[in-house]
CSV table of C-alpha atoms and ligand atoms in Angstrom, one decimal:
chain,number,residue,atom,x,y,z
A,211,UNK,CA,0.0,0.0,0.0
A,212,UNK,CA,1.4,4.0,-1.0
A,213,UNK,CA,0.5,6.8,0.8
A,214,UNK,CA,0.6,10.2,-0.8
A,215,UNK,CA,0.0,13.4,0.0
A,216,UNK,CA,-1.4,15.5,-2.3
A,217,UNK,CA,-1.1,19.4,-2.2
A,218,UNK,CA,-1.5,22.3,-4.7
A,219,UNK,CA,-1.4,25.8,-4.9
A,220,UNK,CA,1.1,27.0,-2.6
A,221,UNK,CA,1.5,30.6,-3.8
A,222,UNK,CA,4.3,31.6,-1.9
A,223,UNK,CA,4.2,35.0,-2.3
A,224,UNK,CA,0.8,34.7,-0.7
A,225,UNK,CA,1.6,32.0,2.0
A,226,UNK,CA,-0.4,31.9,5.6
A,227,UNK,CA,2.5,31.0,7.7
A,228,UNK,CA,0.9,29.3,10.6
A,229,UNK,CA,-1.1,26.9,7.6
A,230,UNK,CA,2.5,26.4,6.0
A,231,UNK,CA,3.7,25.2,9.8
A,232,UNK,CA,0.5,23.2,10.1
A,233,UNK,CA,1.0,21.0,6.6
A,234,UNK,CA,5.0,20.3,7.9
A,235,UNK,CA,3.7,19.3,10.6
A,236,UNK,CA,1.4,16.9,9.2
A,237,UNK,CA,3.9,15.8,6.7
A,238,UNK,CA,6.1,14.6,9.6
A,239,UNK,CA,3.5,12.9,11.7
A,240,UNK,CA,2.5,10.9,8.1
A,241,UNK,CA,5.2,9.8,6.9
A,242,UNK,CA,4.0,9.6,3.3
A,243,UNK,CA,6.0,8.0,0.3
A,244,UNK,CA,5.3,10.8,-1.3
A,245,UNK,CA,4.2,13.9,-1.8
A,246,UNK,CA,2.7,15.4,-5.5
A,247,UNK,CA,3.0,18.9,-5.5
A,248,UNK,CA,0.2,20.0,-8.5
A,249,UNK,CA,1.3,23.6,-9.8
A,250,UNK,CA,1.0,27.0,-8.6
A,251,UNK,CA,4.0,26.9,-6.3
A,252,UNK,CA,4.9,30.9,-6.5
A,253,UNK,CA,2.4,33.7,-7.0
A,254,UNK,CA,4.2,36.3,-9.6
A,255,UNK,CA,7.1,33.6,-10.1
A,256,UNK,CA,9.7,36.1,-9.2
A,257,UNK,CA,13.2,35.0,-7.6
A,258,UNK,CA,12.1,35.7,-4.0
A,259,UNK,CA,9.0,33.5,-4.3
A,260,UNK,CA,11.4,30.7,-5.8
A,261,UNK,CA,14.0,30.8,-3.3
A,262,UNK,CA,10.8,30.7,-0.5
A,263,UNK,CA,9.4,27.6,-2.5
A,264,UNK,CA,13.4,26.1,-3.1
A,265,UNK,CA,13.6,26.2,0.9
A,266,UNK,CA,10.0,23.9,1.3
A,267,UNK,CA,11.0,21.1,-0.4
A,268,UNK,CA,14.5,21.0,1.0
A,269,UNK,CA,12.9,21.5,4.3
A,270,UNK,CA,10.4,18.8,3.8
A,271,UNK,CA,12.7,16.1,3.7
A,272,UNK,CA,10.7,13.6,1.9
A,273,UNK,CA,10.4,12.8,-1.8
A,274,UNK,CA,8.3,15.0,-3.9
A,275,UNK,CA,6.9,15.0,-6.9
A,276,UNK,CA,5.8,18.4,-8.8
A,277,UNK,CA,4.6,19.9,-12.0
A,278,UNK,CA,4.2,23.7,-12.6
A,279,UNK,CA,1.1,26.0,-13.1
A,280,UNK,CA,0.3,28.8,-14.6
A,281,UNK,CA,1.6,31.4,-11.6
A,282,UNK,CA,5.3,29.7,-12.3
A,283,UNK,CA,5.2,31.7,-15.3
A,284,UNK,CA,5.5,35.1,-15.1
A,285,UNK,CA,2.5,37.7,-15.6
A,286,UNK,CA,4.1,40.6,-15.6
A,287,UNK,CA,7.8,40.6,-17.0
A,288,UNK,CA,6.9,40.1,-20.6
A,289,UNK,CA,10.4,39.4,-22.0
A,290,UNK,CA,10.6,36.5,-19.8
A,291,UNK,CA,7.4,35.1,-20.1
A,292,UNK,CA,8.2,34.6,-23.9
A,293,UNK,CA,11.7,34.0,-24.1
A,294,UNK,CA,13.2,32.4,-21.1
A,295,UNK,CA,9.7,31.3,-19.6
A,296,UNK,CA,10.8,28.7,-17.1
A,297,UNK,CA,14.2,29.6,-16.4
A,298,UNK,CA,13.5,30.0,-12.8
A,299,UNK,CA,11.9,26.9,-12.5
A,300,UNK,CA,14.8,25.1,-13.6
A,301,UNK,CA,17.1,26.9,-11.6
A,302,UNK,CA,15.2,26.9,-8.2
A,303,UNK,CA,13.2,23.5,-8.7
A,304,UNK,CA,13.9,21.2,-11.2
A,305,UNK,CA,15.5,20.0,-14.8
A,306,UNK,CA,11.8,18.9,-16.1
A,307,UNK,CA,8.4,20.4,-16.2
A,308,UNK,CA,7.3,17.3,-17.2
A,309,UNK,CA,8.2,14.8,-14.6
A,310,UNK,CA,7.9,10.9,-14.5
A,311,UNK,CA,8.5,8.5,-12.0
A,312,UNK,CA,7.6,4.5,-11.8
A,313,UNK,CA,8.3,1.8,-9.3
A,314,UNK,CA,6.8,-1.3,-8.6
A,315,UNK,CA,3.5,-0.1,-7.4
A,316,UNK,CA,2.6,3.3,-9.1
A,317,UNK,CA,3.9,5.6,-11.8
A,318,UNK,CA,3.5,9.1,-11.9
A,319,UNK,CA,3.0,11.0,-15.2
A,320,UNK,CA,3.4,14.7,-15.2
A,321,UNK,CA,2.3,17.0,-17.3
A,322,UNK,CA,2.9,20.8,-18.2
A,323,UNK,CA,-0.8,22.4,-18.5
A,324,UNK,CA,0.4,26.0,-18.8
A,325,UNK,CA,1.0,27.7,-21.8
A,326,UNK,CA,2.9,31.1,-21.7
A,327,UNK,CA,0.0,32.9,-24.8
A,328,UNK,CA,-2.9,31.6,-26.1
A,329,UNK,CA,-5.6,32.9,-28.7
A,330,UNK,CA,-7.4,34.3,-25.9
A,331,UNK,CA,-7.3,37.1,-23.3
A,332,UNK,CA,-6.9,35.2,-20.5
A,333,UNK,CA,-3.5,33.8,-20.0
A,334,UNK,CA,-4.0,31.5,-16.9
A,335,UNK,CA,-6.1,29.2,-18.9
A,336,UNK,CA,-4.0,25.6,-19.9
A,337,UNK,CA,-4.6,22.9,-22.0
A,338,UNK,CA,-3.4,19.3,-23.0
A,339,UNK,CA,-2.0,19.1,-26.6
A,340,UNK,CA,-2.7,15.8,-28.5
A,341,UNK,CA,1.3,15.0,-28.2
A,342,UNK,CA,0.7,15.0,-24.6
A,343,UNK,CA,-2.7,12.6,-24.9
A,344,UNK,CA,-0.4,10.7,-26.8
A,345,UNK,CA,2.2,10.6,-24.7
A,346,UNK,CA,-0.1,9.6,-21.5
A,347,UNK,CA,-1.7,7.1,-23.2
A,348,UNK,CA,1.0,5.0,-24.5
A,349,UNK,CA,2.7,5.5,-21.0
A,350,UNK,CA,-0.5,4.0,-19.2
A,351,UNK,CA,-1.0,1.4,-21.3
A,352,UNK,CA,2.8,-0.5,-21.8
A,353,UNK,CA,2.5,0.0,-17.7
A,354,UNK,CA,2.0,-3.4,-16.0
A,355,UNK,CA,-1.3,-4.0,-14.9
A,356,UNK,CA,-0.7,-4.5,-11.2
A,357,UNK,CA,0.8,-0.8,-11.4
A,358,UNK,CA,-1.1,2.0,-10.1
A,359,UNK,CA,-1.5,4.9,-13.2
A,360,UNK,CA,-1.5,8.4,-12.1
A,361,UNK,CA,-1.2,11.6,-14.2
A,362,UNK,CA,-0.8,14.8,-12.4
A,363,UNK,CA,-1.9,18.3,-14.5
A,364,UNK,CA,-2.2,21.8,-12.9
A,365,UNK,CA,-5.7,22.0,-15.0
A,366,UNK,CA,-8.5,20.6,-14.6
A,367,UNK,CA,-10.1,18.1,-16.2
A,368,UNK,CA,-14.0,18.2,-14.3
A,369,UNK,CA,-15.3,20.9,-12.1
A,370,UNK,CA,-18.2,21.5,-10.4
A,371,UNK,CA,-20.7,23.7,-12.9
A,372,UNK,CA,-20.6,27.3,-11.6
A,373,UNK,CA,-16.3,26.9,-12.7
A,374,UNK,CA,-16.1,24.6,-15.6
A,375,UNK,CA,-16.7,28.5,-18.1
A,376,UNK,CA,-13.1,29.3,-16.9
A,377,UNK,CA,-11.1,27.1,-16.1
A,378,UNK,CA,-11.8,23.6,-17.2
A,379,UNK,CA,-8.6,22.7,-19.3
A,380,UNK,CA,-8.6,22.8,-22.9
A,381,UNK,CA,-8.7,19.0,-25.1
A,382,UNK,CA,-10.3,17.7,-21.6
A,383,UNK,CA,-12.8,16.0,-23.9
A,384,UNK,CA,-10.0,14.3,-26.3
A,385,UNK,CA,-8.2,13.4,-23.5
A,386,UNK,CA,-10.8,11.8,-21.7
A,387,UNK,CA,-11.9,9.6,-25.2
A,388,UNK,CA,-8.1,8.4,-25.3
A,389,UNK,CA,-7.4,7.5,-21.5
A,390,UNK,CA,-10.5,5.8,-21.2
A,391,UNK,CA,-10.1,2.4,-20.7
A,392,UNK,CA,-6.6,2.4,-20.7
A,393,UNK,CA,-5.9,1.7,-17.1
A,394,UNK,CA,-5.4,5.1,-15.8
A,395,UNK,CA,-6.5,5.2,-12.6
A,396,UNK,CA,-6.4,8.8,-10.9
A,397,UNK,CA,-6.0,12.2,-12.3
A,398,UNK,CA,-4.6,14.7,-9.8
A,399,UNK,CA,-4.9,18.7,-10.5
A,400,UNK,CA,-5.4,22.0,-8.7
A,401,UNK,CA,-6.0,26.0,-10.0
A,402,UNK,CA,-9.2,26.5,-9.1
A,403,UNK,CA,-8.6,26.7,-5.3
A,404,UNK,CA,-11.5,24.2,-4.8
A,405,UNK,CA,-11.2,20.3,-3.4
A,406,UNK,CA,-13.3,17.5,-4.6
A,407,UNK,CA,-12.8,14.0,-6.0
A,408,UNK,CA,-15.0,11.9,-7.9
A,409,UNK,CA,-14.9,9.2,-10.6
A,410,UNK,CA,-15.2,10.7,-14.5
A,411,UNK,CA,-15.3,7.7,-16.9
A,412,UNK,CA,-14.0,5.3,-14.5
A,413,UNK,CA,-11.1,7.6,-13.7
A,414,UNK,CA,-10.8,8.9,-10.2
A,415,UNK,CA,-10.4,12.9,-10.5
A,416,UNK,CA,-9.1,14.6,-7.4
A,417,UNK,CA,-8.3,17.9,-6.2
A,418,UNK,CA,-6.5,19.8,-3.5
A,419,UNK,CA,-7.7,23.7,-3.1
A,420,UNK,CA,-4.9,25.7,-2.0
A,421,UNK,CA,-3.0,23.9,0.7
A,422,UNK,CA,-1.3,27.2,2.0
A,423,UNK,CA,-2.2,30.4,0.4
A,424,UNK,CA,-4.7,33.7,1.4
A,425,UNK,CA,-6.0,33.1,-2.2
A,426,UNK,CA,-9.2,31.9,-0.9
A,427,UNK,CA,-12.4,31.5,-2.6
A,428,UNK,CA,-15.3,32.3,0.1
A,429,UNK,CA,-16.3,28.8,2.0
A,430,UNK,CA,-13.4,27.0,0.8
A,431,UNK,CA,-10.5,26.6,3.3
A,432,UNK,CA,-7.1,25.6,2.3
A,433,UNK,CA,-6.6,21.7,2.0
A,434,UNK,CA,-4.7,18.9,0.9
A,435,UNK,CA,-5.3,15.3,0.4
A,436,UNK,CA,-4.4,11.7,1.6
A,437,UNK,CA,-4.5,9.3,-1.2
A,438,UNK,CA,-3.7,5.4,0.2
A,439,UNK,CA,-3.9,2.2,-1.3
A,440,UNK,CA,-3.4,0.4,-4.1
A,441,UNK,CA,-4.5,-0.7,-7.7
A,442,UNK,CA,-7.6,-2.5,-6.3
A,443,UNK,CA,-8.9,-0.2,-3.7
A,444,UNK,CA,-8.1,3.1,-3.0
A,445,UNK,CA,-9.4,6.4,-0.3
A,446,UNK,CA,-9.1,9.8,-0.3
A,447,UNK,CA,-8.9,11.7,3.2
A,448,UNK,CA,-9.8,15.6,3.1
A,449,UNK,CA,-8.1,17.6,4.9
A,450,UNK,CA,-9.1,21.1,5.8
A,451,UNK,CA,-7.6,24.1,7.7
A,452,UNK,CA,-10.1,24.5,10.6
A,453,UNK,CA,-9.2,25.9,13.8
A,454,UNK,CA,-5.6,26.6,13.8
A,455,UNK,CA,-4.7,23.2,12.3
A,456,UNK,CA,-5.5,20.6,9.3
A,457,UNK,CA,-8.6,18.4,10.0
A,458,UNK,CA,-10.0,15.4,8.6
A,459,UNK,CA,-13.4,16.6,7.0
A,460,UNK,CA,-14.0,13.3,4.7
A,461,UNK,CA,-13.0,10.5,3.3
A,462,UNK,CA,-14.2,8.7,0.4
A,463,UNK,CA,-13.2,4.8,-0.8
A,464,UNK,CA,-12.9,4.2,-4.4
A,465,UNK,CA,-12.5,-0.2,-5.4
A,466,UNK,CA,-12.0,-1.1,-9.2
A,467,UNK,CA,-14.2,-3.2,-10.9
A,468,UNK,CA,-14.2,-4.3,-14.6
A,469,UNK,CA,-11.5,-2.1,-15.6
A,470,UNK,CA,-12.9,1.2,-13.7
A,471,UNK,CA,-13.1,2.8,-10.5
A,472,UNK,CA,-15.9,3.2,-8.7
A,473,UNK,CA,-17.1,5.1,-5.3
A,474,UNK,CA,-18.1,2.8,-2.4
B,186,LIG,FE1,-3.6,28.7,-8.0
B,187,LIG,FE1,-3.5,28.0,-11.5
């Protein structure tokens, strides 16, 4: 059985200290295997938020896994955003914005869902090319079939109603015709500051708001996610910032059957 802690949306730049202390904690008293990080880690992406965000994960002292969104780019200096766009990144983070990692029992696929312009005014807006699909689906499906499949994208690819207008990601429906089927078994995302899971074509799709920023939407707190188990049977504990410290608010048990997932 893998546990992993799943957060999103950092911001620093826009961090809540005491909710920053709170998640170490909790990372230390869970011990997880490991931790996916799903975008958003800085708020303008400057060199200060970088460094703030560099220090976490070498202060976290457990593995991590972590894809950018579209904050890590930057709004503002122009110049950067279109010729050296994640130069940053792969100074204060990582090599890749499109990490992988497999071992016996789960591989993680990572995409890059931001783009740095689009035919469209608003720039925070990502989507999945058909490379990428391709690239997923080939992945999940050489995979062995004992091996839990799990592809982590900033965007998202199913949101409650009121938010889908904005900021549901772009080739969601492509992408969902191709990795049906296949064997993937959870998609983990972020962006819109709002946690839910729930199964989308037999695919588990589940989100952590923003585990550690003010960036609050109104009656949503910050959260994060503890996803344990295994190809068979999986659960997802919510966690929310209530009181001074992270809470367990629900948890929901997912079991495959005939290929899919399903919610118990
Ligand atoms: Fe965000
Ligand atoms: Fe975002």
């Amino acid at each position: 059985m893998t546990t992993f802690v799943h957060i999103s949306d950092l911001h620093f730049g826009r961090i809540l200290t005491d909710v920053l202390a709170g998640l170490k904690q909790k990372i230390k008293s869970i011990k997880p295997d490991m931790i996916i990080i799903s975008g958003d880690l800085t708020q303008r992406a400057t060199k200060k938020e970088y460094q703030q965000a560099a220090d976490f994960l070498n202060d976290i002292n457990t593995p991590y896994f972590i894809i950018p969104g579209n904050h890590d780019l930057s709004t503002f200096r122009i110049i950067e955003r279109f010729f050296w766009p994640w130069r940053k990144w792969h100074k204060w983070v990582q090599r890749e914005l499109e990490a992988q990692y497999a071992n016996d029992n789960y591989q993680l696929i990572g995409i890059n869902t931001a783009r740095k312009a689009g035919f469209y005014m608003d720039w925070s807006r990502g989507r999945i090319s058909s490379t990428q699909i391709k690239h997923i689906t080939k992945q999940v499906m050489e995979a062995p079939e004992y091996q839990l499949q799990l592809l982590v994208a900033h965007h998202p690819f199913w949101l409650p109603r009121e938010y889908e207008a904005r900021h549901l990601i772009g080739g969601r429906d492509k992408a969902l015709a191709s990795f049906k089927d296949t064997g993937l078994d959870l998609i983990l995302s972020g962006h819109v500051h709002v946690d839910y899971c729930r199964v989308v074509d037999g695919i588990i799709v589940s989100h952590a708001g923003t585990t550690t920023s003010d960036r609050l939407l109104p009656e949503h707190a910050n959260s994060f996610n503890i996803i344990r188990g295994d190809k068979s049977t999986l659960t997802i504990a919510r966690h929310h910032w209530h009181q001074d410290e992270f809470q367990l608010s629900a948890t929901q048990t997912f079991y495959r059957d005939n290929g899919g997932w399903h919610e118990q």
